[in-house]
Coordinates of C-alpha atoms in Angstrom, one line a residue:
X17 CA 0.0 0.0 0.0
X18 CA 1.4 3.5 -1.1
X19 CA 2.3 6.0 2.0
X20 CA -0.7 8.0 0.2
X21 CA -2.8 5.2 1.1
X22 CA -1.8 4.4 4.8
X23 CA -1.7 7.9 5.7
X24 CA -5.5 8.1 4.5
X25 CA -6.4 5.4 6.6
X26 CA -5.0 6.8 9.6
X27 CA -6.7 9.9 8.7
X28 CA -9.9 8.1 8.6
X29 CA -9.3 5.9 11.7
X30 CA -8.4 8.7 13.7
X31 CA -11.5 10.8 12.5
X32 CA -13.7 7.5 13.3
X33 CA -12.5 7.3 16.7
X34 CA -13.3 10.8 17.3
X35 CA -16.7 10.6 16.6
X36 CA -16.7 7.2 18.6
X37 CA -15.2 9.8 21.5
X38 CA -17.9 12.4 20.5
X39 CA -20.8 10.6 20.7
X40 CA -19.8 9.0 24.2
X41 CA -19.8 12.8 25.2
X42 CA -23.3 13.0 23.8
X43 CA -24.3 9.5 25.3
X44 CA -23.5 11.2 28.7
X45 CA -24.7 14.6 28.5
X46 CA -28.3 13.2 27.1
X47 CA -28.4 11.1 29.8
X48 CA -27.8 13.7 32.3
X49 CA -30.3 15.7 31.2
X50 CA -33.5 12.6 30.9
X51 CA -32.6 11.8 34.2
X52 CA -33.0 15.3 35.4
X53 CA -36.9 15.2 33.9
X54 CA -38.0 11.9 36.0
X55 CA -35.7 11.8 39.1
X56 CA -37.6 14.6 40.6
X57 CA -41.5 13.0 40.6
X58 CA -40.6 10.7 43.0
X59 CA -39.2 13.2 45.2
X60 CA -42.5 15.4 44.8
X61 CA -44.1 14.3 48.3
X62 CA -41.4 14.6 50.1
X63 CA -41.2 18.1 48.6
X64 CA -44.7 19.0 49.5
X65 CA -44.3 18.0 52.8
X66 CA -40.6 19.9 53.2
X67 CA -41.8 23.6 51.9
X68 CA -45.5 22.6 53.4
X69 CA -47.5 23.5 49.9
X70 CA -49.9 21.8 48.2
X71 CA -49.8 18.8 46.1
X72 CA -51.1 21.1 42.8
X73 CA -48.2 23.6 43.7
X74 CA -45.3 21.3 44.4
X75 CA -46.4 19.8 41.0
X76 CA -44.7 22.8 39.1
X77 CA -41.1 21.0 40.0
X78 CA -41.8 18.8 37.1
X79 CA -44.0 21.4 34.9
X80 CA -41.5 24.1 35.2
X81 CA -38.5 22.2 33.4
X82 CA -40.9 21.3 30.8
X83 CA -42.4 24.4 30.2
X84 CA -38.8 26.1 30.0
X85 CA -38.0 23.0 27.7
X86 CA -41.1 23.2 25.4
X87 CA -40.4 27.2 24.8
X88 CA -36.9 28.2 24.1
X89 CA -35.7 24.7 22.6
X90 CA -36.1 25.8 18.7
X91 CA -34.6 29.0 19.6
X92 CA -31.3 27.0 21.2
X93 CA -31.3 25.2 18.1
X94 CA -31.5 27.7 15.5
X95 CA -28.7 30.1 17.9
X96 CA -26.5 26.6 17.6
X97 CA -26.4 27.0 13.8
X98 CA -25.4 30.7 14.0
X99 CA -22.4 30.6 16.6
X100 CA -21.5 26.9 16.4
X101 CA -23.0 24.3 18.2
X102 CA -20.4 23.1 20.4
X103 CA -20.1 26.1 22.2
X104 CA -23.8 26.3 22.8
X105 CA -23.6 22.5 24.1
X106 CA -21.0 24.0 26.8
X107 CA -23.5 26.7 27.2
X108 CA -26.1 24.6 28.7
X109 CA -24.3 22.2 30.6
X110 CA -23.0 25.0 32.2
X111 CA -26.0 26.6 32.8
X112 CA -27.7 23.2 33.8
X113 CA -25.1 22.7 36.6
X114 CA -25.7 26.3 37.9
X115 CA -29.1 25.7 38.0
X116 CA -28.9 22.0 40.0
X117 CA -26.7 23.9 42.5
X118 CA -29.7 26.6 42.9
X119 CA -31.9 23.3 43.6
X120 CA -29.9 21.7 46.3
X121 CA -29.9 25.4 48.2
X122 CA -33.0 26.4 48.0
X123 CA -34.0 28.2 50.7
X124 CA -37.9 28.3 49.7
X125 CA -39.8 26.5 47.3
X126 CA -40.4 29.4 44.7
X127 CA -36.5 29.2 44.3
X128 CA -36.3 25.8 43.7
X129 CA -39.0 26.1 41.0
X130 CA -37.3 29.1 39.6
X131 CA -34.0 26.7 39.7
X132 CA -35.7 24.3 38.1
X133 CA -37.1 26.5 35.0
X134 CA -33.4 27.5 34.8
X135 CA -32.1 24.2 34.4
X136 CA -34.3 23.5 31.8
X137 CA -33.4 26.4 30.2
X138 CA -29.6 24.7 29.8
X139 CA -31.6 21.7 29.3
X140 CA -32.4 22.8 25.7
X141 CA -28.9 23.7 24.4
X142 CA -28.0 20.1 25.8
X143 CA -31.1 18.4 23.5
X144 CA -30.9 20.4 20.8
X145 CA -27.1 20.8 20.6
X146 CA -26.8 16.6 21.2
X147 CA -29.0 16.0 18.2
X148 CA -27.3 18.2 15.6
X149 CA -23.6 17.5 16.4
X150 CA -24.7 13.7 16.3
X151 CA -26.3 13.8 13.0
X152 CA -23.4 15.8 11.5
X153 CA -20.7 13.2 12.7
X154 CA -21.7 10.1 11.3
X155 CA -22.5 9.9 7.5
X156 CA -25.9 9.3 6.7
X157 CA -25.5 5.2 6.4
X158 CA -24.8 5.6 9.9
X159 CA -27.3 8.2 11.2
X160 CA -29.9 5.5 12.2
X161 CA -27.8 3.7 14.5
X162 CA -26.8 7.0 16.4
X163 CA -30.0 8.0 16.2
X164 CA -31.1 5.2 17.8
X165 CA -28.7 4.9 20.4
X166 CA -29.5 8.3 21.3
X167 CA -33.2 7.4 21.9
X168 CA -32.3 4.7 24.1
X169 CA -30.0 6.6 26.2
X170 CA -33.0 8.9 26.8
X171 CA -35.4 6.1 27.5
X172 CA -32.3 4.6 30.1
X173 CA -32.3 7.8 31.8
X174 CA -36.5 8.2 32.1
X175 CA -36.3 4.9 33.5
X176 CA -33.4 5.2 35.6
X177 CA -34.8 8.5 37.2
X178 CA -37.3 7.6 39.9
X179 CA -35.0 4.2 41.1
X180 CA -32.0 6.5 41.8
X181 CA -34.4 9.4 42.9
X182 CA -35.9 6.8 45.5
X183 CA -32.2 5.5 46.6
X184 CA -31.1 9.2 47.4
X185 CA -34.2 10.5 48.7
X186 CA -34.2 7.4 51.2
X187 CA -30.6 7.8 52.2
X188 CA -29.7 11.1 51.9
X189 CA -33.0 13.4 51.6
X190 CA -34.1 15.5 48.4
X191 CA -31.1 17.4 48.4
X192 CA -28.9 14.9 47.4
X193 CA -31.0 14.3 43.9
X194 CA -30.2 17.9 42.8
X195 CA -26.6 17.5 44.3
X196 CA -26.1 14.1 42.2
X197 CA -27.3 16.2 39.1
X198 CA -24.3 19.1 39.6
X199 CA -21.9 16.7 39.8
X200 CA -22.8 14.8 36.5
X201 CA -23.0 18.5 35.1
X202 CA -19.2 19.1 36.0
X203 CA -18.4 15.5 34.7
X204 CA -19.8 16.6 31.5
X205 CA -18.8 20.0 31.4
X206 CA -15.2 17.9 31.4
X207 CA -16.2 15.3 29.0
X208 CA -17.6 17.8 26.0
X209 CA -15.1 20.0 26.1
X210 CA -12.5 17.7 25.7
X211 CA -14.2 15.0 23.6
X212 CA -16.2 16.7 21.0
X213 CA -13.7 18.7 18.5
X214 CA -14.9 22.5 18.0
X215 CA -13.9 22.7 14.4
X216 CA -16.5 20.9 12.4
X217 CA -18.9 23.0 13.7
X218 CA -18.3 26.1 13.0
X219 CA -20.2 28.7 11.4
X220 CA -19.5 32.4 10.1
X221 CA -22.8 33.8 11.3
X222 CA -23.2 36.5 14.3
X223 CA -25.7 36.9 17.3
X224 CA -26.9 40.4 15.1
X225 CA -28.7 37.3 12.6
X226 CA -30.5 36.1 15.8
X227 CA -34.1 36.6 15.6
X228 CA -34.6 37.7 19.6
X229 CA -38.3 39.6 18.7
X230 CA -39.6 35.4 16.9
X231 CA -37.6 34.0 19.9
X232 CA -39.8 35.6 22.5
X233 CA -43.1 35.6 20.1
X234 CA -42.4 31.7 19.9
X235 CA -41.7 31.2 23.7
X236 CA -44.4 32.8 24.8
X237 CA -46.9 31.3 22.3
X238 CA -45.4 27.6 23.5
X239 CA -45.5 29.0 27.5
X240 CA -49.4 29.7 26.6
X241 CA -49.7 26.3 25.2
X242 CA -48.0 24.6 28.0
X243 CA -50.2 26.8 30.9
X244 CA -53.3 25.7 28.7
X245 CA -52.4 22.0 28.4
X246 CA -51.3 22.0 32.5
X247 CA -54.0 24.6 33.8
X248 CA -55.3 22.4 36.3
X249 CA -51.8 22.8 38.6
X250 CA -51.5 26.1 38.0
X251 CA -52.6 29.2 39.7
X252 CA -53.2 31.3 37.0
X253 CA -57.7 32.3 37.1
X254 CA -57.6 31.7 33.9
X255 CA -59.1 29.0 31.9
X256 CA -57.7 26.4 29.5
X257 CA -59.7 27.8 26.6
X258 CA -58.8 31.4 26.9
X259 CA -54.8 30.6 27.3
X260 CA -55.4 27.8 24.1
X261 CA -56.6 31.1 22.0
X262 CA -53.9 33.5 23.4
X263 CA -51.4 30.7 22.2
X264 CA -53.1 30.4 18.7
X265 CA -53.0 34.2 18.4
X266 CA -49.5 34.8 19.3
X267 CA -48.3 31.8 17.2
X268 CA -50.1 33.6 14.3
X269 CA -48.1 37.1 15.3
X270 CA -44.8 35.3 15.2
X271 CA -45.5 33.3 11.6
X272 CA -46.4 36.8 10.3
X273 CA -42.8 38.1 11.9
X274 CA -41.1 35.3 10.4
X275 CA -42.1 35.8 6.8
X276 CA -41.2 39.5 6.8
X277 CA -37.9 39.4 9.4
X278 CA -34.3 39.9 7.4
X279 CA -33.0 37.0 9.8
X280 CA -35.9 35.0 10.5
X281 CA -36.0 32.6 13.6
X282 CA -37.3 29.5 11.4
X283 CA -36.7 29.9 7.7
X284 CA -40.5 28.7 6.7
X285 CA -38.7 27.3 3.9
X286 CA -38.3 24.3 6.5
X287 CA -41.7 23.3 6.0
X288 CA -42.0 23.7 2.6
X289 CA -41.2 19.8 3.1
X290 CA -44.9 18.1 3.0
X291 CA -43.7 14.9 4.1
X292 CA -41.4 16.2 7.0
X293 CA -44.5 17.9 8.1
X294 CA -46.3 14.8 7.9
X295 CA -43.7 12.9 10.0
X296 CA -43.2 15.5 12.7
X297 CA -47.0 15.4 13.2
X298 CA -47.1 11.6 13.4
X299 CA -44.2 12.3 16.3
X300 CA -46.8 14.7 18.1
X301 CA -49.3 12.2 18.2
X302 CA -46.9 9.2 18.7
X303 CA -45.7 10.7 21.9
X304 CA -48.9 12.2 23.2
X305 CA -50.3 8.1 23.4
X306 CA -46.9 7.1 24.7
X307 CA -47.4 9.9 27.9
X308 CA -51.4 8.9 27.4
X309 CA -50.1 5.2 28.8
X310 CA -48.1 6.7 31.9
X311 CA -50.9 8.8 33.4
X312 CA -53.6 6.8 32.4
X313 CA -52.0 3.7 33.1
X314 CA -51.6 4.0 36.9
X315 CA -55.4 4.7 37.5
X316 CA -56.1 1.8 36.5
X317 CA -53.4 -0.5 37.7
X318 CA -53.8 1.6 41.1
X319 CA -57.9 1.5 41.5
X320 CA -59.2 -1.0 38.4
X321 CA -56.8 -4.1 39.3
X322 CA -56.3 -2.7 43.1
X323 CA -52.2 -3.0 42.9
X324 CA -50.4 -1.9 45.7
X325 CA -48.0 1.9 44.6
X326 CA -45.1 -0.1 44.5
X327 CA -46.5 -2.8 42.1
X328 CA -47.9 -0.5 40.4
X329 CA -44.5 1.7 39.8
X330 CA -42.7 -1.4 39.2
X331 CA -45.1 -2.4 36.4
X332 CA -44.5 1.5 35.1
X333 CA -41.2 1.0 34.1
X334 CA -41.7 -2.0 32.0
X335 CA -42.4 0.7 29.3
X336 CA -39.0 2.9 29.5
X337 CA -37.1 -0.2 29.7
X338 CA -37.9 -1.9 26.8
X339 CA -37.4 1.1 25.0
X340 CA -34.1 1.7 26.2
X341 CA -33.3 -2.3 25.1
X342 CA -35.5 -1.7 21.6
X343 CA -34.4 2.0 20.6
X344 CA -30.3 0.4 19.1
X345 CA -31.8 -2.3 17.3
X346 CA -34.1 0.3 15.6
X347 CA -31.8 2.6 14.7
X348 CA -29.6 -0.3 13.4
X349 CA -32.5 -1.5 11.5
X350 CA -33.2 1.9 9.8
X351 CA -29.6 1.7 8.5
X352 CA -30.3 -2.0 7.5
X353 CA -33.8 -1.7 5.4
X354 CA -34.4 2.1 5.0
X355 CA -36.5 4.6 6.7
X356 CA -39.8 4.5 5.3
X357 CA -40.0 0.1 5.8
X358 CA -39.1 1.1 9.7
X359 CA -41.3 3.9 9.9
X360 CA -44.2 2.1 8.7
X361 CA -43.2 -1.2 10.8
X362 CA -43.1 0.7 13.4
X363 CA -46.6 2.7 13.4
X364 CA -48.1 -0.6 12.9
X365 CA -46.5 -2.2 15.4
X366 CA -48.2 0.9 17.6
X367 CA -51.6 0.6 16.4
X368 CA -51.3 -3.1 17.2
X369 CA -49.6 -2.0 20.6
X370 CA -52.6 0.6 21.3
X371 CA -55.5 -2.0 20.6
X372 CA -54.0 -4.4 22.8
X373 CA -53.8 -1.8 25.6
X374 CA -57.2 -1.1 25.1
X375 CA -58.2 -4.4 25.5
X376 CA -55.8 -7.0 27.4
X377 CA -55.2 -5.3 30.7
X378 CA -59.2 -5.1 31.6
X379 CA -59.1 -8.9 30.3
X380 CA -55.9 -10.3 31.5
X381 CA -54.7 -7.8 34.3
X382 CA -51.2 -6.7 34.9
X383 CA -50.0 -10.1 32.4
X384 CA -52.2 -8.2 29.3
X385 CA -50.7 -4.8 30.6
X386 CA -47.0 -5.9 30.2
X387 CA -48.2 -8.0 27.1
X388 CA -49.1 -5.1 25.5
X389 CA -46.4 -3.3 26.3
X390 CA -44.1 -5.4 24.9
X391 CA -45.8 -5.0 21.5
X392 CA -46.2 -1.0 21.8
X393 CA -42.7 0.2 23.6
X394 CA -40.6 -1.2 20.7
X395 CA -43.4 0.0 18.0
X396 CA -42.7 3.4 19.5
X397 CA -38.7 2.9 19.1
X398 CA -39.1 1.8 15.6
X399 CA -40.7 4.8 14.5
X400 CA -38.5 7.4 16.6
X401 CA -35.5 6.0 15.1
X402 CA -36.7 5.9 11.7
X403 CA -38.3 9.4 12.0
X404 CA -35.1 11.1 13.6
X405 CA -32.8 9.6 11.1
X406 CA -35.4 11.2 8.0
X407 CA -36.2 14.5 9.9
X408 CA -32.0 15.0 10.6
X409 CA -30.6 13.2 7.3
X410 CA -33.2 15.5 5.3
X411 CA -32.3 18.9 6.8
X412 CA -29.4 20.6 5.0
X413 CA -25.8 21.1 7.2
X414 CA -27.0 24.8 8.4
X415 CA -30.7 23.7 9.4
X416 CA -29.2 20.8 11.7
X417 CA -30.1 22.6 14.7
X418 CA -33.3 23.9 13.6
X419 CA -34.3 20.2 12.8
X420 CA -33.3 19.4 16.4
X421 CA -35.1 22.3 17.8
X422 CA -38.3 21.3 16.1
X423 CA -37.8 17.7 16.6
X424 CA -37.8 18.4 20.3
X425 CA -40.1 21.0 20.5
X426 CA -42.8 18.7 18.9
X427 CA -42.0 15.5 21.1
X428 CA -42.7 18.0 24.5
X429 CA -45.8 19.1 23.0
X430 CA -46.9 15.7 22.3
X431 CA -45.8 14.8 25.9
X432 CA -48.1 17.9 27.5
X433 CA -50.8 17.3 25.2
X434 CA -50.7 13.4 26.5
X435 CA -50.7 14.2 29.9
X436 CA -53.5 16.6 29.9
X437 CA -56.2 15.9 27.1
X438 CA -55.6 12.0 27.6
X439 CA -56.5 11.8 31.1
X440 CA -59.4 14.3 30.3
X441 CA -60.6 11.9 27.8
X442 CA -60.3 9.4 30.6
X443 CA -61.7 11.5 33.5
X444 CA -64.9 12.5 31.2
X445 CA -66.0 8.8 31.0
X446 CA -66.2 7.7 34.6
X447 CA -69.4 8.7 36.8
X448 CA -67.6 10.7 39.4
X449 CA -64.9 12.4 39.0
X450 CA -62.7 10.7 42.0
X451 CA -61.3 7.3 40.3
X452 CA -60.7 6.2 43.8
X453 CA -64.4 5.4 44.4
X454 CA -65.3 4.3 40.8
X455 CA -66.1 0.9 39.9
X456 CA -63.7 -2.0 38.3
X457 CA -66.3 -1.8 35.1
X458 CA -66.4 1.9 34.9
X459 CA -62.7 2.1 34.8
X460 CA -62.1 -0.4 32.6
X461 CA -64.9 1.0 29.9
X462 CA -62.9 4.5 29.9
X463 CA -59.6 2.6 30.0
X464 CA -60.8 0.9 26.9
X465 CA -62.3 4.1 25.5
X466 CA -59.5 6.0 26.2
X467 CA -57.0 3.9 24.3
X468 CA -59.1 3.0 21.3
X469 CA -59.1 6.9 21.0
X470 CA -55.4 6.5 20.9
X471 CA -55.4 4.1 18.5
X472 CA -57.6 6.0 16.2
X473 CA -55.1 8.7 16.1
X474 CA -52.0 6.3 15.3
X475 CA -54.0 5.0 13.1
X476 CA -54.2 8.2 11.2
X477 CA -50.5 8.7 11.1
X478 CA -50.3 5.2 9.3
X479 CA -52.4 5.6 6.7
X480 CA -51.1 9.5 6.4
X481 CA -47.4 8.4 5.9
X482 CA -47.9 5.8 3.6
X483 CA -50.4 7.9 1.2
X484 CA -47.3 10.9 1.3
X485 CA -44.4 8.4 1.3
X486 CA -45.5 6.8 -2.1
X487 CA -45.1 10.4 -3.7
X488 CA -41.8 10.9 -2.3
X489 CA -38.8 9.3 -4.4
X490 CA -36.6 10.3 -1.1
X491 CA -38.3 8.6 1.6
X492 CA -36.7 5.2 1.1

């Protein structure tokens, strides 16, 4: 072999091993930051019962991180493009370890949810940033597999959350969770800036070509959204309706913005891209019935099968763990036999998933719930992978963060909108609304109700993607 030839080999085995080193970084930082949205529920009692408030007001731990999450994550994204996406990754770890030291020293609850919003604040520079230097350093053969590996990592760390949050908060009080968090921030801090090379990501543009006016337009629009879709633990008089409206009509101020700003915050161009648009809806949907099954779920495992709180949690995390074991083998899959075969495999899979859940627990008990888990967790992974890889592989270099942004800002949407119109659905169905009082029959109907409604709407995102993908010589 010529020296031509060995010294391109090294070139390329040295550049392979730094995006082996890379994505570690990324492996760890995404981890850090799922683990940071589920350690704290189980720490939410103990909470209450440390700053005496009530159970709807300690509730805005959670919802603050999310509602910081949901509103600034496309702008994080689209800043990552303009002053390189590295440094906006060191950004928000940074930011996110400043904020978990403000948690552990709280001195009043009010802080600690203002900490909270904070770290989720850094949180979206970490997502968004994670996403976007993953996709751009693996060629597109391999971005399934990454893609995938990512999703598991954040399934490990939902799933990993309230068993470490219960070990700490047993041994070492609520504290401890947030002071557990800091140090994985400084570990990353570490990690990112050493692993992850800075030049590849470079980019010419200025914080002058940062849209700040469709920033806030977009925040607040999502912040609306968020306060709509979680009114009943807030404190805000008004209703769900009127802040739904608000966020309609401030959505519609910032699209305006948009298509007459020099620097827009979202080139519109984005979604000029029908079947994008038709994926990223299917991702709404996709993860609205995924949250649908974790606040649903427990009411009836809790009151329709009468499981004991720990049985019942223990049967909870069936879910996240087979999707951290099923979201690899996806992404490898997608890489294997092409996006559209996985994303279709995997919706089906779902709408199989969701019928079964409809049906086999009020049947078959805890045995049908885990059944049908088994069928719909891995569904879910099939199509994540497969959409992530299309949604990331069909954005150009400069709109990597924006995908990311989008990508994430969708998935919390779906999650809120889950959470909040699933268990309404629910609620609506039973006689009274306590579920602790309602019959085994009533619950299971709405159980059953509930998830065929669910399985209507993934049923929809089937048939959608298939009619689309069949006009699009790209999706393959």
């Amino acid at each position: 072999m010529s020296e031509n030839g060995v010294n391109s080999n090294e070139h390329s085995n040295e550049r392979e091993g730094s995006s082996k080193a890379a994505l570690s970084s990324l492996i760890s930082t995404m981890l850090m930051s799922t683990l940071a949205v589920s350690i704290t529920n189980i720490a939410l009692p103990a909470l209450a019962s440390s700053f005496d408030t009530t159970i709807s007001a300690v509730s805005w731990v959670v919802i603050a991180y999310l509602v910081s999450v949901t509103t600034f994550i496309v702008g994080a994204g689209v800043l990552g493009d303009i002053l390189g996406k590295k440094p906006l990754l060191l950004l928000g770890v940074g930011i996110f370890s400043f904020a978990s030291l403000m948690c552990a020293l709280s001195l009043n609850f009010w802080m600690l949810v203002t900490a909270r919003f904070i770290q989720g604040l850094g949180a979206t520079f970490i997502l968004s940033q994670t996403l976007a230097i993953a996709s751009a350093s693996f060629p597109k053969s391999k971005t399934g597999t990454v893609m995938g590996l990512l999703s598991s990592t954040a399934a490990i760390g939902t799933a990993l959350g309230p068993v470490v949050g219960g070990f700490l908060l047993d041994a070492f009080g609520w504290h401890s969770i947030f002071w557990v968090l800091f140090t994985l921030g400084g570990i990353n801090l570490a990690l990112s800036s050493t692993l992850i090379p800075i030049e590849r990501f470079k980019y010419t543009g200025t914080v002058k070509q940062y849209d700040v006016i469709g920033t806030l337009l977009l925040g607040l629009s999502c912040l609306l959204y968020a306060l709509s879709m979680t009114v009943h633990a807030t404190i805000a008089p008004l209703s769900s309706a009127v802040l739904f409206i608000s966020a309609i009509l401030v959505f519609m101020v910032f699209l305006i913005s948009q298509r007459k700003g020099q620097f827009p915050l979202i080139n519109l161009a984005f979604f000029h891209h029908t079947l994008r648009n038709v994926t990223l809806a299917s991702n709404f949907l996709v993860d609205a019935v995924a949250m649908s099954t974790l606040v649903v779920g427990p009411y009836y495992l809790t009151y329709g099968l009468g499981l004991s709180v720990t049985k019942a949690g223990m049967l909870m995390a069936v879910g996240p763990v087979l999707a951290a074991c099923s979201g690899y083998p996806s992404g490898k899959l997608v890489d294997v036999i092409g996006v559209k075969r996985v994303m279709l495999l995997g919706l089906s899979q779902m709408f199989i998933g969701v019928i079964c859940f409809a049906f086999l627990p009020v049947r078959w008990g805890e045995y049908g719930y885990i059944a049908a888990l088994f069928i719909l967790a891995p569904g879910r992974q099939l199509f994540l992978a497969s959409n992530h890889t299309f949604v990331m592989s069909s954005a150009t270099k400069r709109e990597k963060g924006l995908a990311a942004g989008v990508l994430n800002l969708v998935k919390n949407l779906g999650l809120m909108t889950g959470a909040s119109m699933m268990v309404g659905v629910f609620a609506s169905q039973l006689k009274n609304a306590n579920a602790a009082i309602a019959t085994q029959q009533e619950l299971g109907a709405a159980f059953t109700s509930t998830f065929l409604l669910a399985g209507v709407a993934i049923g929809a995102s089937l048939l959608s993607i298939y009619l689309f993908s069949n006009k699009a010589s790209e999706f393959h």
